[in-house]
Amino acid sequence: MSALSEADEDYVYLLNPIRTERHISAPRTRRKPGLSGPIVTRQPRIKTASFDLSTSSQPDRSQHYTWPINSRGQIVLEEKDYTRARDVLLRLDFATPEVATTGTKRWTDEVAVMAGTPGQWGQRIVGEKVTPKPPGEPGHTPAQSIPNVLDLTSMRKKRKVENAQNRVLLPNASTSDVNVLNGTMIRKKPKPDTLLAELATLIISSLIFGANAEMVSIDIVRQSNEGAKELTGLVGVFVGATSGIGESTVKELFKRTVRPRIYIVGRNADRGNRIVSELRSLNEGGEVIFIQRDVSLLAHVDEVCKEIEQKEKKIHMLFLTAGFMSLRGRNETPEGIDKKMAVNYYSRMRFAINLMPLITAASAASELSRVITVLAAGSEGDIRLDDLELKHNFTLHACLAHCVVMSDFMVEELASRYPGTAFSHSYPGTVKTGIASELSGPVRLAIKVLYSVVAPWILNVQESGERHFFQLTSQAYPAARARAGQRALTWLTA
Ligand SMILES: NC(=O)c1ccc[n+]([C@@H]2O[C@H](COP(=O)([O-])OP(=O)(O)OC[C@H]3O[C@@H](n4cnc5c(N)ncnc54)[C@H](OP(=O)(O)O)[C@@H]3O)[C@@H](O)[C@H]2O)c1
């Protein structure tokens, strides 16, 4: 009657619960097409409706809840803050105890700041962990031995394919053989023809992300920037300002403030000299020093920092934007670091750490003290804790994910070490700049076409400059423990 195996029959049955003879006797030969392409996790859908949460407006009881008046606490968050707290909570990652702990800590800290209740909040719950006693020891009960009866070490559960996004992969030395087989950890060396696809995915995902990002209204940004004329004698270091985001930001600074003194670090002397003369014409009292250096070498970073340390007593802003686009795989510098990772992350951390004494000297004098690294906050992905430098698992995606996650941790760590200074990891969305200038002609052309198609959704470089200048000077981005009187511009609200 049926040529199907038992398993096949179940399959047919699952497809059509009303199983008929015909279904069984006519097995389907068509196979489901395999899935391909990146797995994009779906973010929880956030309700946008607004509710009146005031205590009095909510009845004691409804068909969904019972909420007696005497059990209600005090409202400590504005509705918009509550909504943000809820949204952030929904997006937290609980994949591993470590990620869950750090995420939860960050969330509780943020809610405490929003509620104006620094330190502990909420309810402390104290419990007791019962450790099962092994058989033969006093206190052992048969019920406690149940897990041992099942002998979990000998059971093999079919591994689920892990959700690849937003997870930190933890090294597991004892099971490294198993990890090799884990779908998320197998990294094929990208073939040249897949690199373009990888690049397109990066650009498109950044466009989608950028389009969805909530930004401060440009009117608020401009009003705040207008007030910057009260800022006099700012000293800044701009690494990567011979072009693009860095250049437009330093120009905004020269347009807006009085007698700034700025160091610009880059490789290209022609562009460096051009920007020096443009800045001088924007602000006659301003001073600009171009330092020609390739910062992919940390030894060069140290040299630049020494040069600055000899001339300055305080630095008010460190703005880090050195970067380039490349389709190459891992490309080691003589110091043994991948060049892209060196420019996007390692050199930036080195600049920050080397210059912290001068940057904290500004905060100690109650003056502006800020460090901003512009990369791709929000595009975090899997990282390999057992291969942070990606010596063995390099892909463009992994490189971006590692630099982004490590930058997050860098600003978190520096902010806790230096609470008088404000640290940001910024992502401005897609900005039309010279970032693709090191790619080959056809790829540059493809990017040019893509830019023209998506022009309405991308940020023009001048607005990027205004926005980053706002980030450098507005009180919307205070240090964790900004000293009273620290000179930053008041955050204008609509
Ligand atoms: N454009 C975007 O859509 C976008 C979006 C999000 C994030 N970002 C990030 O923002 C940063 C700036 O990008 P951008 O668009 O402004 O690019 P850009 O116009 O190409 O500017 C990059 C700057 O980095 C400098 N640079 C590159 N390699 C260097 C090295 N080895 N040593 C010293 N300086 C170096 C370049 O100067 P020289 O050539 O003179 O060395 C240039 O001034 C990058 O990290 C990028 O990933 C860009």
Coordinates of C-alpha atoms and ligand atoms in Angstrom, one line a residue:
M1 CA 0.0 0.0 0.0
S2 CA 2.7 2.5 0.9
A3 CA 6.2 2.8 -0.3
L4 CA 6.9 5.3 2.5
S5 CA 9.0 4.7 5.5
E6 CA 7.5 5.4 8.9
A7 CA 9.3 8.7 9.0
D8 CA 8.2 9.7 5.6
E9 CA 4.6 9.0 6.5
D10 CA 4.9 11.2 9.5
Y11 CA 6.2 13.9 7.2
V12 CA 3.2 13.6 4.9
Y13 CA 1.0 13.6 7.9
L14 CA 2.5 16.8 9.2
L15 CA 2.0 18.4 5.9
N16 CA -1.6 17.4 5.8
P17 CA -3.1 16.4 9.0
I18 CA -6.2 15.0 7.2
R19 CA -4.2 12.1 5.9
T20 CA -5.8 10.2 2.9
E21 CA -4.7 7.1 1.1
R22 CA -3.8 9.2 -1.9
H23 CA -1.3 11.2 0.1
I24 CA 0.4 8.1 1.3
S25 CA 0.5 6.2 -1.9
A26 CA 1.7 9.2 -3.9
P27 CA 4.9 10.3 -2.1
R28 CA 6.1 13.7 -2.9
T29 CA 9.4 13.9 -4.5
R30 CA 9.7 17.7 -4.4
R31 CA 12.1 18.7 -1.8
K32 CA 11.9 21.9 0.2
P33 CA 14.5 24.3 -1.2
G34 CA 17.3 24.9 1.2
L35 CA 17.4 28.2 3.0
S36 CA 20.2 30.6 2.1
G37 CA 21.5 34.0 3.0
P38 CA 22.1 35.7 6.3
I39 CA 19.8 35.0 9.2
V40 CA 18.3 38.2 10.4
T41 CA 16.8 38.1 13.8
R42 CA 13.5 39.7 14.3
Q43 CA 13.5 42.4 16.9
P44 CA 10.5 42.4 19.3
R45 CA 7.8 44.6 18.0
I46 CA 7.4 47.6 20.2
K47 CA 3.9 48.9 20.7
T48 CA 3.7 52.6 19.9
A49 CA 0.4 53.3 21.5
S50 CA 0.6 55.7 24.4
F51 CA -0.9 54.8 27.8
D52 CA -1.7 57.0 30.7
L53 CA 0.1 55.2 33.5
S54 CA -0.8 57.6 36.3
T55 CA -1.9 55.6 39.3
S56 CA -5.3 57.0 39.6
S57 CA -6.2 56.3 36.0
Q58 CA -5.8 52.5 36.3
P59 CA -8.7 50.5 37.9
D60 CA -8.0 48.0 40.7
R61 CA -9.0 45.1 38.6
S62 CA -9.6 44.1 35.0
Q63 CA -9.9 40.8 33.2
H64 CA -6.1 40.8 32.7
Y65 CA -4.9 41.9 36.1
T66 CA -5.5 42.7 39.8
W67 CA -3.6 45.8 41.0
P68 CA -4.8 47.1 44.4
I69 CA -4.1 50.8 45.0
N70 CA -2.2 50.0 48.3
S71 CA 0.2 47.7 46.3
R72 CA 1.2 50.4 43.9
G73 CA 4.6 52.0 44.2
Q74 CA 5.6 55.4 43.2
I75 CA 6.0 56.5 39.6
V76 CA 9.6 57.3 39.1
L77 CA 9.9 57.4 35.3
E78 CA 8.4 59.7 32.8
E79 CA 6.4 57.8 30.2
K80 CA 9.1 58.3 27.5
D81 CA 11.8 57.1 29.9
Y82 CA 9.7 54.1 30.8
T83 CA 9.2 53.3 27.1
R84 CA 12.9 53.5 26.5
A85 CA 13.7 51.4 29.6
R86 CA 11.2 48.8 28.3
D87 CA 12.5 48.9 24.8
V88 CA 16.1 48.4 25.9
L89 CA 15.1 45.6 28.2
L90 CA 13.3 43.8 25.4
R91 CA 16.5 44.0 23.3
L92 CA 18.8 42.7 26.0
D93 CA 20.7 39.5 25.2
F94 CA 20.4 36.6 27.8
A95 CA 22.2 34.0 25.7
T96 CA 24.9 33.3 28.3
P97 CA 25.2 34.2 32.0
E98 CA 28.0 36.6 31.2
V99 CA 26.1 38.5 28.5
A100 CA 23.0 38.5 30.6
T101 CA 24.8 39.8 33.7
T102 CA 26.6 42.7 31.9
G103 CA 23.5 43.6 29.9
T104 CA 21.3 43.6 33.0
K105 CA 23.8 45.7 34.9
R106 CA 23.9 48.3 32.1
W107 CA 20.2 48.3 32.0
T108 CA 19.7 48.8 35.8
D109 CA 22.3 51.6 35.7
E110 CA 20.6 53.3 32.9
V111 CA 17.2 53.1 34.5
A112 CA 18.7 54.5 37.7
V113 CA 20.1 57.5 35.8
M114 CA 16.7 58.1 34.1
A115 CA 14.9 57.8 37.4
G116 CA 17.4 60.0 39.2
T117 CA 18.1 57.3 41.8
P118 CA 21.7 56.5 41.5
G119 CA 22.9 53.3 43.1
Q120 CA 20.6 50.5 43.9
W121 CA 17.0 50.4 43.0
G122 CA 14.3 47.8 42.9
Q123 CA 14.0 44.9 45.2
R124 CA 16.9 42.8 46.5
I125 CA 16.1 39.1 46.4
V126 CA 18.2 36.8 48.6
G127 CA 18.0 33.1 48.0
E128 CA 19.8 30.0 49.1
K129 CA 21.4 27.5 46.7
V130 CA 20.8 23.9 47.6
T131 CA 23.8 21.8 46.6
P132 CA 22.8 18.1 46.1
K133 CA 24.8 15.8 48.3
P134 CA 26.4 12.8 46.6
P135 CA 25.1 9.3 47.5
G136 CA 26.5 8.0 50.7
E137 CA 27.0 11.5 52.3
P138 CA 24.8 12.6 55.1
G139 CA 21.9 14.6 53.8
H140 CA 21.7 12.7 50.5
T141 CA 18.1 12.1 49.3
P142 CA 17.2 9.9 46.3
A143 CA 15.3 12.8 44.8
Q144 CA 18.5 14.8 44.6
S145 CA 20.2 12.1 42.6
I146 CA 17.7 12.2 39.7
P147 CA 20.0 14.2 37.4
N148 CA 22.7 11.6 37.9
V149 CA 20.4 8.8 37.1
L150 CA 19.9 10.3 33.6
D151 CA 23.7 10.7 33.3
L152 CA 23.7 13.9 31.2
T153 CA 27.3 13.2 30.0
S154 CA 26.2 10.2 28.0
M155 CA 23.1 11.9 26.5
R156 CA 23.4 13.6 23.2
K157 CA 20.9 16.1 22.4
K158 CA 20.6 17.2 18.8
R159 CA 22.2 20.6 18.7
K160 CA 20.0 23.5 17.7
V161 CA 21.5 25.9 15.3
E162 CA 22.3 28.9 17.4
N163 CA 20.9 32.3 16.7
A164 CA 23.9 33.9 15.1
Q165 CA 23.3 37.5 15.9
N166 CA 24.0 39.5 19.0
R167 CA 25.8 36.7 20.8
V168 CA 29.2 36.5 22.2
L169 CA 30.7 33.0 21.5
L170 CA 32.5 31.8 24.5
P171 CA 35.6 29.8 24.1
N172 CA 35.2 26.3 25.4
A173 CA 38.5 24.5 25.5
S174 CA 37.1 21.2 26.7
T175 CA 34.6 21.0 23.9
S176 CA 36.6 22.6 21.1
D177 CA 36.0 19.6 18.8
V178 CA 32.3 20.1 19.1
N179 CA 32.7 23.8 18.5
V180 CA 34.3 23.1 15.1
L181 CA 31.1 21.5 14.0
N182 CA 28.9 24.3 15.3
G183 CA 27.4 26.1 12.4
T184 CA 28.0 29.5 13.8
M185 CA 31.7 28.8 14.3
I186 CA 32.7 27.4 11.0
R187 CA 34.3 30.3 9.0
K188 CA 35.0 29.5 5.4
K189 CA 37.6 31.7 3.8
P190 CA 35.6 34.0 1.7
K191 CA 36.0 33.6 -2.0
P192 CA 36.7 36.8 -4.0
D193 CA 33.2 36.7 -5.6
T194 CA 31.5 36.5 -2.1
L195 CA 33.4 39.6 -0.9
L196 CA 31.3 41.9 -3.0
A197 CA 28.2 40.3 -1.7
E198 CA 29.6 40.7 1.8
L199 CA 30.3 44.4 1.1
A200 CA 26.8 44.9 -0.3
T201 CA 25.3 43.3 2.8
L202 CA 27.4 45.6 5.0
I203 CA 26.3 48.7 3.2
I204 CA 22.6 47.7 2.9
S205 CA 22.4 46.6 6.5
S206 CA 24.0 49.9 7.6
L207 CA 21.6 51.8 5.4
I208 CA 18.6 50.0 6.9
F209 CA 20.0 50.5 10.4
G210 CA 20.8 54.1 9.7
A211 CA 17.3 54.8 8.3
N212 CA 15.7 53.4 11.5
A213 CA 18.0 55.2 13.9
E214 CA 16.4 57.9 16.0
M215 CA 18.3 61.1 15.7
V216 CA 18.2 64.3 17.5
S217 CA 16.3 66.9 15.4
I218 CA 18.7 68.9 13.2
D219 CA 17.1 72.1 14.5
I220 CA 18.1 71.3 18.1
V221 CA 21.6 70.4 16.9
R222 CA 22.0 73.7 15.1
Q223 CA 20.6 75.8 18.0
S224 CA 23.0 74.1 20.4
N225 CA 25.9 74.6 17.9
E226 CA 25.1 78.3 17.6
G227 CA 25.8 78.6 21.3
A228 CA 29.4 77.3 20.9
K229 CA 30.8 80.8 20.5
E230 CA 31.3 80.8 24.2
L231 CA 33.8 78.0 23.9
T232 CA 37.3 79.5 23.8
G233 CA 40.7 77.9 23.4
L234 CA 39.6 74.4 22.9
V235 CA 42.4 71.9 22.3
G236 CA 41.5 68.9 20.2
V237 CA 43.1 65.9 18.5
F238 CA 41.4 64.6 15.4
V239 CA 42.7 61.3 14.1
G240 CA 41.5 60.8 10.5
A241 CA 40.3 64.4 9.7
T242 CA 41.9 64.8 6.3
S243 CA 38.6 63.7 4.8
G244 CA 35.0 62.8 5.5
I245 CA 33.4 62.7 8.9
G246 CA 36.5 64.0 10.7
E247 CA 37.1 66.8 8.3
S248 CA 33.5 68.1 8.4
T249 CA 33.5 67.9 12.2
V250 CA 36.8 69.9 12.6
K251 CA 35.4 72.5 10.1
E252 CA 32.3 72.9 12.2
L253 CA 34.6 73.4 15.2
F254 CA 36.6 76.1 13.4
K255 CA 33.4 77.8 12.3
R256 CA 31.8 77.8 15.7
T257 CA 34.4 78.3 18.5
V258 CA 37.0 80.9 19.4
R259 CA 40.7 80.3 19.0
P260 CA 40.7 76.5 18.8
R261 CA 44.0 74.6 18.6
I262 CA 43.7 71.4 16.7
Y263 CA 46.0 68.5 15.8
I264 CA 45.0 66.6 12.7
V265 CA 46.6 63.2 12.1
G266 CA 46.5 61.4 8.7
R267 CA 48.7 59.9 6.0
N268 CA 48.0 62.1 3.0
A269 CA 50.1 65.3 3.1
D270 CA 48.3 67.0 0.1
R271 CA 44.9 66.6 1.8
G272 CA 46.5 67.5 5.2
N273 CA 47.9 70.8 3.8
R274 CA 44.7 71.6 2.0
I275 CA 42.6 71.2 5.1
V276 CA 45.1 73.3 7.2
S277 CA 44.7 76.2 4.8
E278 CA 40.9 75.8 4.7
L279 CA 40.7 75.8 8.5
R280 CA 42.9 78.9 8.8
S281 CA 40.6 80.8 6.5
L282 CA 37.6 79.7 8.5
N283 CA 39.0 81.0 11.8
E284 CA 41.9 83.4 11.8
G285 CA 42.6 83.0 15.5
G286 CA 42.6 79.2 15.2
E287 CA 45.7 77.1 15.1
V288 CA 46.0 73.8 13.2
I289 CA 48.9 71.4 13.2
F290 CA 49.0 68.5 10.7
I291 CA 50.9 65.4 11.8
Q292 CA 51.5 63.1 8.9
R293 CA 51.5 59.5 10.2
D294 CA 50.1 56.1 9.4
V295 CA 48.3 55.1 12.6
S296 CA 47.9 51.4 11.6
L297 CA 51.3 51.1 13.5
L298 CA 50.9 51.5 17.2
A299 CA 54.5 52.7 17.4
H300 CA 53.4 55.7 15.3
V301 CA 50.5 56.3 17.6
D302 CA 53.0 56.5 20.5
E303 CA 55.2 59.0 18.6
V304 CA 52.2 61.2 17.8
C305 CA 51.1 61.2 21.4
K306 CA 54.6 62.1 22.6
E307 CA 54.7 65.0 20.2
I308 CA 51.4 66.3 21.5
E309 CA 52.2 65.7 25.1
Q310 CA 55.3 67.9 24.7
K311 CA 53.2 70.8 23.5
E312 CA 50.0 70.6 25.5
K313 CA 48.9 70.6 29.1
K314 CA 45.2 69.8 28.5
I315 CA 43.2 68.2 25.7
H316 CA 39.4 68.9 25.5
M317 CA 38.5 66.5 22.8
L318 CA 39.8 63.4 21.1
F319 CA 37.9 62.5 17.9
L320 CA 38.8 59.2 16.3
T321 CA 37.7 58.5 12.8
A322 CA 40.6 57.0 10.9
G323 CA 39.3 54.2 8.7
F324 CA 39.2 52.8 5.2
M325 CA 37.1 50.3 3.3
S326 CA 38.8 47.2 1.9
L327 CA 37.7 43.9 0.5
R328 CA 40.9 42.2 1.4
G329 CA 41.1 39.5 3.9
R330 CA 43.5 39.7 6.9
N331 CA 46.3 42.0 6.1
E332 CA 48.9 42.1 8.9
T333 CA 51.0 45.1 9.7
P334 CA 54.6 44.6 10.8
E335 CA 53.3 44.6 14.4
G336 CA 51.2 41.5 13.6
I337 CA 47.8 43.2 13.8
D338 CA 45.3 43.2 11.0
K339 CA 45.5 46.7 9.4
K340 CA 41.8 47.4 9.4
M341 CA 41.5 46.3 13.1
A342 CA 44.5 48.4 13.9
V343 CA 43.0 51.5 12.4
N344 CA 39.4 51.0 13.6
Y345 CA 40.2 49.8 17.1
Y346 CA 43.7 49.2 18.4
S347 CA 45.1 52.6 17.4
R348 CA 42.1 54.4 18.8
M349 CA 42.4 52.7 22.1
R350 CA 46.1 53.5 22.2
F351 CA 45.4 57.2 21.5
A352 CA 42.8 57.3 24.2
I353 CA 45.0 55.6 26.8
N354 CA 48.1 57.5 26.0
L355 CA 46.3 60.9 26.0
M356 CA 44.1 60.3 29.1
P357 CA 46.4 62.3 31.4
L358 CA 45.9 65.4 29.2
I359 CA 42.2 64.7 28.7
T360 CA 41.6 64.2 32.4
A361 CA 43.6 67.4 33.1
A362 CA 40.8 69.2 31.2
S363 CA 38.0 67.6 33.3
A364 CA 40.0 68.3 36.5
A365 CA 39.9 71.9 35.6
S366 CA 36.1 71.6 35.1
E367 CA 36.5 72.0 31.3
L368 CA 35.1 70.1 28.4
S369 CA 36.6 66.6 28.3
R370 CA 35.3 64.2 25.6
V371 CA 36.5 61.1 23.6
I372 CA 34.4 60.0 20.6
T373 CA 35.2 57.0 18.4
V374 CA 33.1 56.9 15.2
L375 CA 32.5 53.4 14.0
A376 CA 29.3 51.4 14.0
A377 CA 27.7 51.3 17.4
G378 CA 24.6 49.2 17.1
S379 CA 26.1 46.7 14.6
E380 CA 27.4 44.4 17.2
G381 CA 27.7 40.7 16.3
D382 CA 29.3 37.5 17.3
I383 CA 32.8 37.7 18.6
R384 CA 35.3 35.0 19.2
L385 CA 36.8 35.4 22.7
D386 CA 39.4 32.7 21.8
D387 CA 40.5 34.7 18.7
L388 CA 39.9 38.4 19.5
E389 CA 42.5 39.5 16.9
L390 CA 40.9 37.2 14.3
K391 CA 44.1 35.6 13.4
H392 CA 42.3 32.4 12.4
N393 CA 38.7 33.4 11.7
F394 CA 39.0 36.6 9.7
T395 CA 36.0 37.7 7.5
L396 CA 34.9 41.3 6.8
H397 CA 31.8 40.6 8.9
A398 CA 33.8 39.2 11.8
C399 CA 36.2 42.1 11.6
L400 CA 33.3 44.7 11.8
A401 CA 31.7 42.8 14.7
H402 CA 34.9 42.5 16.7
C403 CA 35.9 46.2 16.2
V404 CA 32.3 47.3 17.1
V405 CA 32.0 45.1 20.2
M406 CA 35.5 45.9 21.4
S407 CA 34.9 49.6 20.9
D408 CA 31.7 49.3 23.1
F409 CA 33.8 47.6 25.8
M410 CA 36.5 50.2 25.4
V411 CA 34.2 53.2 26.0
E412 CA 32.5 51.4 28.8
E413 CA 35.7 50.6 30.5
L414 CA 37.3 54.0 30.0
A415 CA 34.1 55.7 31.2
S416 CA 34.3 53.8 34.4
R417 CA 38.0 54.5 34.9
Y418 CA 37.7 58.2 34.0
P419 CA 34.2 59.3 35.1
G420 CA 35.1 63.0 34.5
T421 CA 35.4 62.4 30.8
A422 CA 32.5 61.7 28.4
F423 CA 33.1 58.7 26.1
S424 CA 31.0 57.8 23.0
H425 CA 31.0 55.2 20.4
S426 CA 29.1 56.8 17.5
Y427 CA 27.4 55.6 14.4
P428 CA 26.1 58.3 12.2
G429 CA 24.3 56.1 9.7
T430 CA 25.6 56.1 6.1
V431 CA 27.5 59.3 5.2
K432 CA 28.7 60.0 1.7
T433 CA 32.5 60.4 2.1
G434 CA 35.7 59.2 0.6
I435 CA 35.7 56.0 2.7
A436 CA 35.8 53.8 -0.5
S437 CA 38.8 55.6 -2.0
E438 CA 41.1 52.6 -1.5
L439 CA 38.9 50.2 -3.4
S440 CA 39.4 49.2 -7.0
G441 CA 37.8 51.3 -9.8
P442 CA 34.8 49.0 -10.6
V443 CA 33.9 48.6 -6.9
R444 CA 34.1 52.4 -6.4
L445 CA 31.8 52.9 -9.3
A446 CA 29.3 50.3 -7.9
I447 CA 29.4 52.2 -4.6
K448 CA 28.9 55.5 -6.4
V449 CA 25.8 54.1 -8.2
L450 CA 24.5 52.7 -4.9
Y451 CA 25.1 56.1 -3.1
S452 CA 23.1 57.9 -5.9
V453 CA 20.2 55.4 -5.6
V454 CA 20.0 55.7 -1.8
A455 CA 20.8 59.4 -1.6
P456 CA 17.6 60.4 0.1
W457 CA 18.4 58.1 3.1
I458 CA 22.0 58.9 3.7
L459 CA 23.5 61.8 5.7
N460 CA 25.3 64.5 3.9
V461 CA 28.8 65.0 5.2
Q462 CA 28.2 68.6 6.3
E463 CA 25.2 67.5 8.5
S464 CA 27.4 64.7 9.9
G465 CA 29.9 67.4 10.9
E466 CA 27.2 69.4 12.6
R467 CA 25.9 66.4 14.4
H468 CA 29.3 65.3 15.6
F469 CA 30.2 68.8 16.8
F470 CA 27.0 68.7 18.8
Q471 CA 28.1 65.4 20.2
L472 CA 31.4 66.9 21.2
T473 CA 30.0 70.0 22.9
S474 CA 26.4 69.4 24.0
Q475 CA 25.3 68.6 27.5
A476 CA 23.2 65.8 26.0
Y477 CA 26.3 63.6 26.4
P478 CA 27.7 64.3 29.9
A479 CA 30.5 62.5 31.6
A480 CA 29.4 60.0 34.2
R481 CA 30.6 62.3 36.9
A482 CA 30.9 65.7 35.2
R483 CA 32.2 68.3 37.6
A484 CA 29.8 71.1 38.3
G485 CA 30.6 74.0 35.9
Q486 CA 32.3 71.7 33.4
R487 CA 31.9 73.8 30.2
A488 CA 29.6 72.1 27.8
L489 CA 26.7 73.6 26.0
T490 CA 23.3 73.2 27.5
W491 CA 21.2 70.6 25.8
L492 CA 18.5 72.4 24.0
T493 CA 15.2 70.6 23.9
A494 CA 12.4 71.1 21.5
Ligands
LIG1 N1 31.0 57.0 5.8 C1 30.1 56.2 6.4 O1 29.0 56.0 5.9 C2 30.4 55.7 7.8 C3 29.3 55.3 8.5 C4 29.6 54.8 9.8 C5 30.9 54.8 10.3 N2 31.9 55.2 9.5 C6 33.2 55.1 10.1 O2 33.7 56.5 10.3 C7 35.1 56.5 10.1 C8 35.5 57.6 9.2 O3 34.9 57.4 7.9 P1 34.8 58.4 6.8 O4 33.5 58.1 6.1 O5 35.0 59.8 7.3 O6 36.0 58.0 5.8 P2 37.1 58.9 5.0 O7 36.4 60.0 4.4 O8 37.8 57.9 4.1 O9 38.0 59.3 6.2 C9 38.9 58.4 6.8 C10 40.1 59.1 7.4 O10 40.9 58.2 8.0 C11 42.3 58.5 7.7 N3 43.0 57.2 7.7 C12 42.7 56.1 7.1 N4 43.7 55.2 7.3 C13 44.6 55.8 8.1 C14 45.9 55.4 8.6 N5 46.4 54.2 8.4 N6 46.6 56.3 9.3 C15 46.1 57.6 9.5 N7 44.9 58.0 9.0 C16 44.2 57.1 8.3 C17 42.2 59.1 6.3 O11 43.3 60.0 6.1 P3 44.5 59.7 5.1 O12 44.0 59.1 3.9 O13 45.1 61.1 5.0 O14 45.4 58.8 5.9 C18 40.9 59.9 6.3 O15 41.1 61.2 6.9 C19 35.5 55.1 9.6 O16 36.0 54.4 10.7 C20 34.2 54.5 9.2 O17 34.2 53.1 9.3 C21 31.7 55.7 8.3

